[in-house]
Amino acid sequence: MEFRIAKDELIRALSRVQGIVEKRSTNPIIANVLLEAGSDGMKVSATDTEVSLVGHYTIECIQPGRLTLGARQLYEIARLVPTDTVSFRLPEGSFLMEISSGKAQFKVLGLAADDYPPIAEGGDGEGLQIEAADLKALVDKTLFSISGDDTRTGLNGAHVEVTELAGGRTHLRYVSTDGHRLSLAGRKFSGNWTADRSVLLPKKGLAELRKLVDVGDGPWSLLLSDTQAVFSRGSTSFSMRLLEGDFPDYKQVVPGGWQRRILVQRAHVSQALKRVSILASEKSHPVRFHISDGTLIITAKQPETGEAREELEAQVEGQDLEIGFNARYFLDALNVMDTDSIAIEIGDSLSPCLVRPGEGEADELFVVMPMRLE
Amino acid sequence: MSTDEPTSLFGRWGDIKGHERVVAALRRAIAAGRPHHAYLLLGPRGLGKTTIARAAVSALLCELGQSEPCGRCSACSKLTQSMHTGVLQVEPGGKANTITVDQIGEVQRQLAYRRLEGEWRVVLIHDAGLMNDSAQNKLLKTLEEPPDGTVIILTAVHPGQLLQTVRSRCQKLGLGVVPVDAVERWLVETKGAGPTMARVAAAGSRGIPGTALTLLDPEMGEERRERLTLLTRALAGDAGSIGEAVSLVDRDKLGCAEMLVLVQELLRDAIARSVGVEASLVHPDVSLAGPLATLPGRALADYALRIEDVQEKLTRNVHPGGLMEGLLLEISGA
């Protein structure tokens, strides 16, 4: 293995993977990056076994080969070498990579490439394609309501599926729930869904993906294998391991009709909830919605601290009702919505409440379970 | 040795001394591709629980799936270097030497993912008896419904260290002691011990191969002889020796447990001598004095039972020095 690479290119390759490699693992190879030099360039892969990042970089390849090297150390070397070009040479059968730049020389001991965990890689344009803004929306609208409890198999990730909507359109849908609320968002895509059925994507992987989607533009490709989901754009592939388990049948949780409906400005409810919940208990932020005579009033009360009350301008349909909610759950949903107005659809005081955009045709809804209040 | 012979392996059935019944059951289940979802390997320290567990891990993960792990495939290579993503190991740590709820939580976080490589994934919990109650309760959920293709192996000294709910969800594999002459042969044939050393170490091992290996180490042998001399004096009522023995184990649970085993061995020899069976002495070279030389066999046997009591107390939060002092005073004052 022998190649030359521009210092800036090497820094670019290594800085991107620093956040991925795991330094504290008992598995020593996880702290390494996998370098694979070929005539078409160099592939640099990093993984912590849960998420992986693969990038392709320009090199002058003299002799192809593969080796893993300590990610941190290599990055430090790349940043501090004295010249603009860095040479790498691995003698046949050796694990000691010779790195030289000007008069500086390093010999760094690596680990065999064959021992690196398997990393799935997708090609640009394979599988299904989705616009960056749409992918970003899907993640933002569902990430927050994924259950944080790892033992709740099926709820600890975002459920991703392809759904056929009325009118023959198909959407890529993300759904998540923690048992107290549920979020659903769908967006258009092109190309093909490559799995047999739905998949469950981990919270950690989605949070990492979200950071990548913000940088650069152009559509992303999604390719699915039995064990991993690979998101790729240009020369970058980001993969995450799929979760075990089946997501519950979410359609059963989504109310099919309503007895009371409130059409209200999103910003108004959001601000009122923030103000009123100052006087709600900090543990579960309980607030009460009062629907009476066509008005909506939100209150909070704690015997030891006091009470708050705010009346909102809203269009209210249906009979009078009092219903309790965790203000936090409502605010989380309102935060990720886009429309000015929202519709709140309520059955009775114990049935799930639906929040959806008040205008437009977005494939998007949020379910918030009510709280039983004293 | 031919050059393509594997130099080292994470584990292999051939490394195990004795325990034929347990090993056969495990091998059969693994070869048939139907291992139980959770095993609990039980027996004293040094008996071979970890060796068996590691062999099972190798056999499950080896890509060739032969009766003995091949040592050459990618899985065997990764296992040997702790680089296989299909094995999760948990062991006690920290000041309190326990397995915490956070460690079990991390296992569960990993198990939530689909397997990255291989047909099986193995969780190996060493010294599972040192899980605190909340860790055991957290593990229950996983023992009840492990993800497909997952095998959980626990090792423990005493079944009583584990909650009934945990025990009942595992297939229990109890390991008996290995016959002393088999240990002796094993030391000579595979560990390169001389016949005299092997005989002494095997006799002192009480059928526990790991102990026999430790005894082969000259330094350990020397320390053991010193402790035996100290204990014989202490048990004969020498106040200075009692004080010294107590200070040696004062805040050291493990050291206290080891010393209790020595007391047990001396009692066993005293009983054997009292009934005139001198052939199977653990320490034929140690001469006994005081109560150990004079008490009748039945009284000595009662003390032997008392030691099990003390061993049990030691697993709880009791001061080791105090326990040792109480025991030595009681026997020496008889």
GROMACS .gro file of N, CA, C and O in nm, chain A residues 1 29 32-35 65-70 73-74 88-99 106-116, chain B residues 77 81 83:
model
  160
    1MET      N    1   0.085  -0.119   0.000
    1MET     CA    2   0.000   0.000   0.000
    1MET      C    3   0.089   0.124   0.000
    1MET      O    4   0.179   0.135   0.084
   29ILE      N    5  -1.018  -0.194   1.784
   29ILE     CA    6  -1.020  -0.152   1.643
   29ILE      C    7  -1.123  -0.040   1.618
   29ILE      O    8  -1.117   0.031   1.518
   32ASN      N    9  -1.000   0.304   1.554
   32ASN     CA   10  -0.925   0.324   1.431
   32ASN      C   11  -1.014   0.366   1.314
   32ASN      O   12  -1.135   0.344   1.317
   33VAL      N   13  -0.950   0.425   1.213
   33VAL     CA   14  -1.018   0.447   1.085
   33VAL      C   15  -0.964   0.345   0.987
   33VAL      O   16  -0.847   0.306   0.994
   34LEU      N   17  -1.051   0.305   0.896
   34LEU     CA   18  -1.009   0.210   0.792
   34LEU      C   19  -0.974   0.289   0.667
   34LEU      O   20  -1.056   0.364   0.615
   35LEU      N   21  -0.849   0.273   0.623
   35LEU     CA   22  -0.804   0.340   0.501
   35LEU      C   23  -0.795   0.236   0.390
   35LEU      O   24  -0.731   0.133   0.406
   65GLY      N   25  -0.405  -0.084  -0.128
   65GLY     CA   26  -0.395  -0.162  -0.005
   65GLY      C   27  -0.493  -0.112   0.101
   65GLY      O   28  -0.561  -0.011   0.079
   66ARG      N   29  -0.500  -0.186   0.211
   66ARG     CA   30  -0.593  -0.151   0.319
   66ARG      C   31  -0.525  -0.167   0.454
   66ARG      O   32  -0.446  -0.259   0.475
   67LEU      N   33  -0.558  -0.079   0.547
   67LEU     CA   34  -0.510  -0.092   0.685
   67LEU      C   35  -0.595  -0.002   0.775
   67LEU      O   36  -0.652   0.098   0.728
   68THR      N   37  -0.605  -0.036   0.904
   68THR     CA   38  -0.671   0.055   0.998
   68THR      C   39  -0.564   0.119   1.085
   68THR      O   40  -0.468   0.056   1.125
   69LEU      N   41  -0.585   0.250   1.114
   69LEU     CA   42  -0.489   0.324   1.197
   69LEU      C   43  -0.567   0.406   1.301
   69LEU      O   44  -0.682   0.444   1.278
   70GLY      N   45  -0.504   0.435   1.414
   70GLY     CA   46  -0.567   0.513   1.522
   70GLY      C   47  -0.617   0.647   1.469
   70GLY      O   48  -0.540   0.726   1.416
   73GLN      N   49  -0.474   0.979   1.656
   73GLN     CA   50  -0.332   1.002   1.630
   73GLN      C   51  -0.308   1.049   1.486
   73GLN      O   52  -0.234   1.144   1.461
   74LEU      N   53  -0.378   0.984   1.395
   74LEU     CA   54  -0.360   1.016   1.254
   74LEU      C   55  -0.406   1.160   1.225
   74LEU      O   56  -0.344   1.233   1.147
   88PHE      N   57   0.222   0.805   0.234
   88PHE     CA   58   0.195   0.686   0.316
   88PHE      C   59   0.254   0.566   0.246
   88PHE      O   60   0.237   0.550   0.126
   89ARG      N   61   0.321   0.479   0.323
   89ARG     CA   62   0.375   0.357   0.263
   89ARG      C   63   0.367   0.244   0.365
   89ARG      O   64   0.411   0.258   0.479
   90LEU      N   65   0.307   0.134   0.323
   90LEU     CA   66   0.298   0.017   0.411
   90LEU      C   67   0.372  -0.098   0.343
   90LEU      O   68   0.328  -0.148   0.240
   91PRO      N   69   0.487  -0.139   0.399
   91PRO     CA   70   0.560  -0.250   0.337
   91PRO      C   71   0.475  -0.376   0.335
   91PRO      O   72   0.392  -0.397   0.425
   92GLU      N   73   0.494  -0.457   0.232
   92GLU     CA   74   0.417  -0.581   0.215
   92GLU      C   75   0.420  -0.666   0.343
   92GLU      O   76   0.526  -0.689   0.401
   93GLY      N   77   0.305  -0.709   0.389
   93GLY     CA   78   0.297  -0.799   0.505
   93GLY      C   79   0.317  -0.730   0.639
   93GLY      O   80   0.317  -0.795   0.744
   94SER      N   81   0.335  -0.598   0.637
   94SER     CA   82   0.361  -0.527   0.762
   94SER      C   83   0.234  -0.455   0.810
   94SER      O   84   0.140  -0.433   0.733
   95PHE      N   85   0.232  -0.419   0.939
   95PHE     CA   86   0.122  -0.338   0.992
   95PHE      C   87   0.173  -0.201   1.035
   95PHE      O   88   0.104  -0.127   1.102
   96LEU      N   89   0.299  -0.172   1.001
   96LEU     CA   90   0.362  -0.047   1.044
   96LEU      C   91   0.360   0.052   0.927
   96LEU      O   92   0.439   0.041   0.834
   97MET      N   93   0.267   0.148   0.934
   97MET     CA   94   0.253   0.243   0.825
   97MET      C   95   0.360   0.352   0.838
   97MET      O   96   0.375   0.413   0.943
   98GLU      N   97   0.434   0.373   0.728
   98GLU     CA   98   0.535   0.479   0.728
   98GLU      C   99   0.473   0.605   0.669
   98GLU      O  100   0.426   0.605   0.555
   99ILE      N  101   0.470   0.710   0.748
   99ILE     CA  102   0.409   0.835   0.704
   99ILE      C  103   0.521   0.940   0.699
   99ILE      O  104   0.595   0.956   0.796
  106PHE      N  105   0.699   0.930   1.045
  106PHE     CA  106   0.630   0.855   1.151
  106PHE      C  107   0.619   0.710   1.106
  106PHE      O  108   0.609   0.682   0.987
  107LYS      N  109   0.621   0.619   1.206
  107LYS     CA  110   0.584   0.480   1.177
  107LYS      C  111   0.472   0.447   1.274
  107LYS      O  112   0.493   0.450   1.396
  108VAL      N  113   0.354   0.423   1.221
  108VAL     CA  114   0.238   0.403   1.307
  108VAL      C  115   0.187   0.261   1.291
  108VAL      O  116   0.161   0.215   1.180
  109LEU      N  117   0.170   0.193   1.405
  109LEU     CA  118   0.125   0.054   1.403
  109LEU      C  119  -0.027   0.048   1.386
  109LEU      O  120  -0.101   0.111   1.461
  110GLY      N  121  -0.069  -0.028   1.286
  110GLY     CA  122  -0.212  -0.039   1.260
  110GLY      C  123  -0.266  -0.177   1.295
  110GLY      O  124  -0.193  -0.262   1.347
  111LEU      N  125  -0.394  -0.198   1.269
  111LEU     CA  126  -0.457  -0.329   1.288
  111LEU      C  127  -0.515  -0.373   1.154
  111LEU      O  128  -0.550  -0.290   1.070
  112ALA      N  129  -0.525  -0.506   1.138
  112ALA     CA  130  -0.565  -0.561   1.008
  112ALA      C  131  -0.702  -0.509   0.963
  112ALA      O  132  -0.797  -0.505   1.041
  113ALA      N  133  -0.711  -0.473   0.836
  113ALA     CA  134  -0.836  -0.423   0.780
  113ALA      C  135  -0.946  -0.529   0.787
  113ALA      O  136  -1.063  -0.497   0.805
  114ASP      N  137  -0.908  -0.657   0.777
  114ASP     CA  138  -1.007  -0.764   0.777
  114ASP      C  139  -1.081  -0.774   0.911
  114ASP      O  140  -1.189  -0.832   0.918
  115ASP      N  141  -1.018  -0.722   1.017
  115ASP     CA  142  -1.081  -0.731   1.148
  115ASP      C  143  -1.177  -0.615   1.176
  115ASP      O  144  -1.239  -0.609   1.282
  116TYR      N  145  -1.187  -0.522   1.080
  116TYR     CA  146  -1.276  -0.407   1.101
  116TYR      C  147  -1.421  -0.453   1.090
  116TYR      O  148  -1.455  -0.540   1.010
  451SER      N  149  -1.054  -1.493   1.455
  451SER     CA  150  -0.948  -1.394   1.463
  451SER      C  151  -0.994  -1.272   1.541
  451SER      O  152  -0.925  -1.221   1.630
  455GLN      N  153  -0.882  -1.122   1.942
  455GLN     CA  154  -0.829  -0.987   1.964
  455GLN      C  155  -0.931  -0.893   2.027
  455GLN      O  156  -0.914  -0.771   2.021
  457MET      N  157  -1.216  -0.811   1.916
  457MET     CA  158  -1.268  -0.721   1.814
  457MET      C  159  -1.401  -0.768   1.755
  457MET      O  160  -1.449  -0.711   1.659
   0.00000   0.00000   0.00000
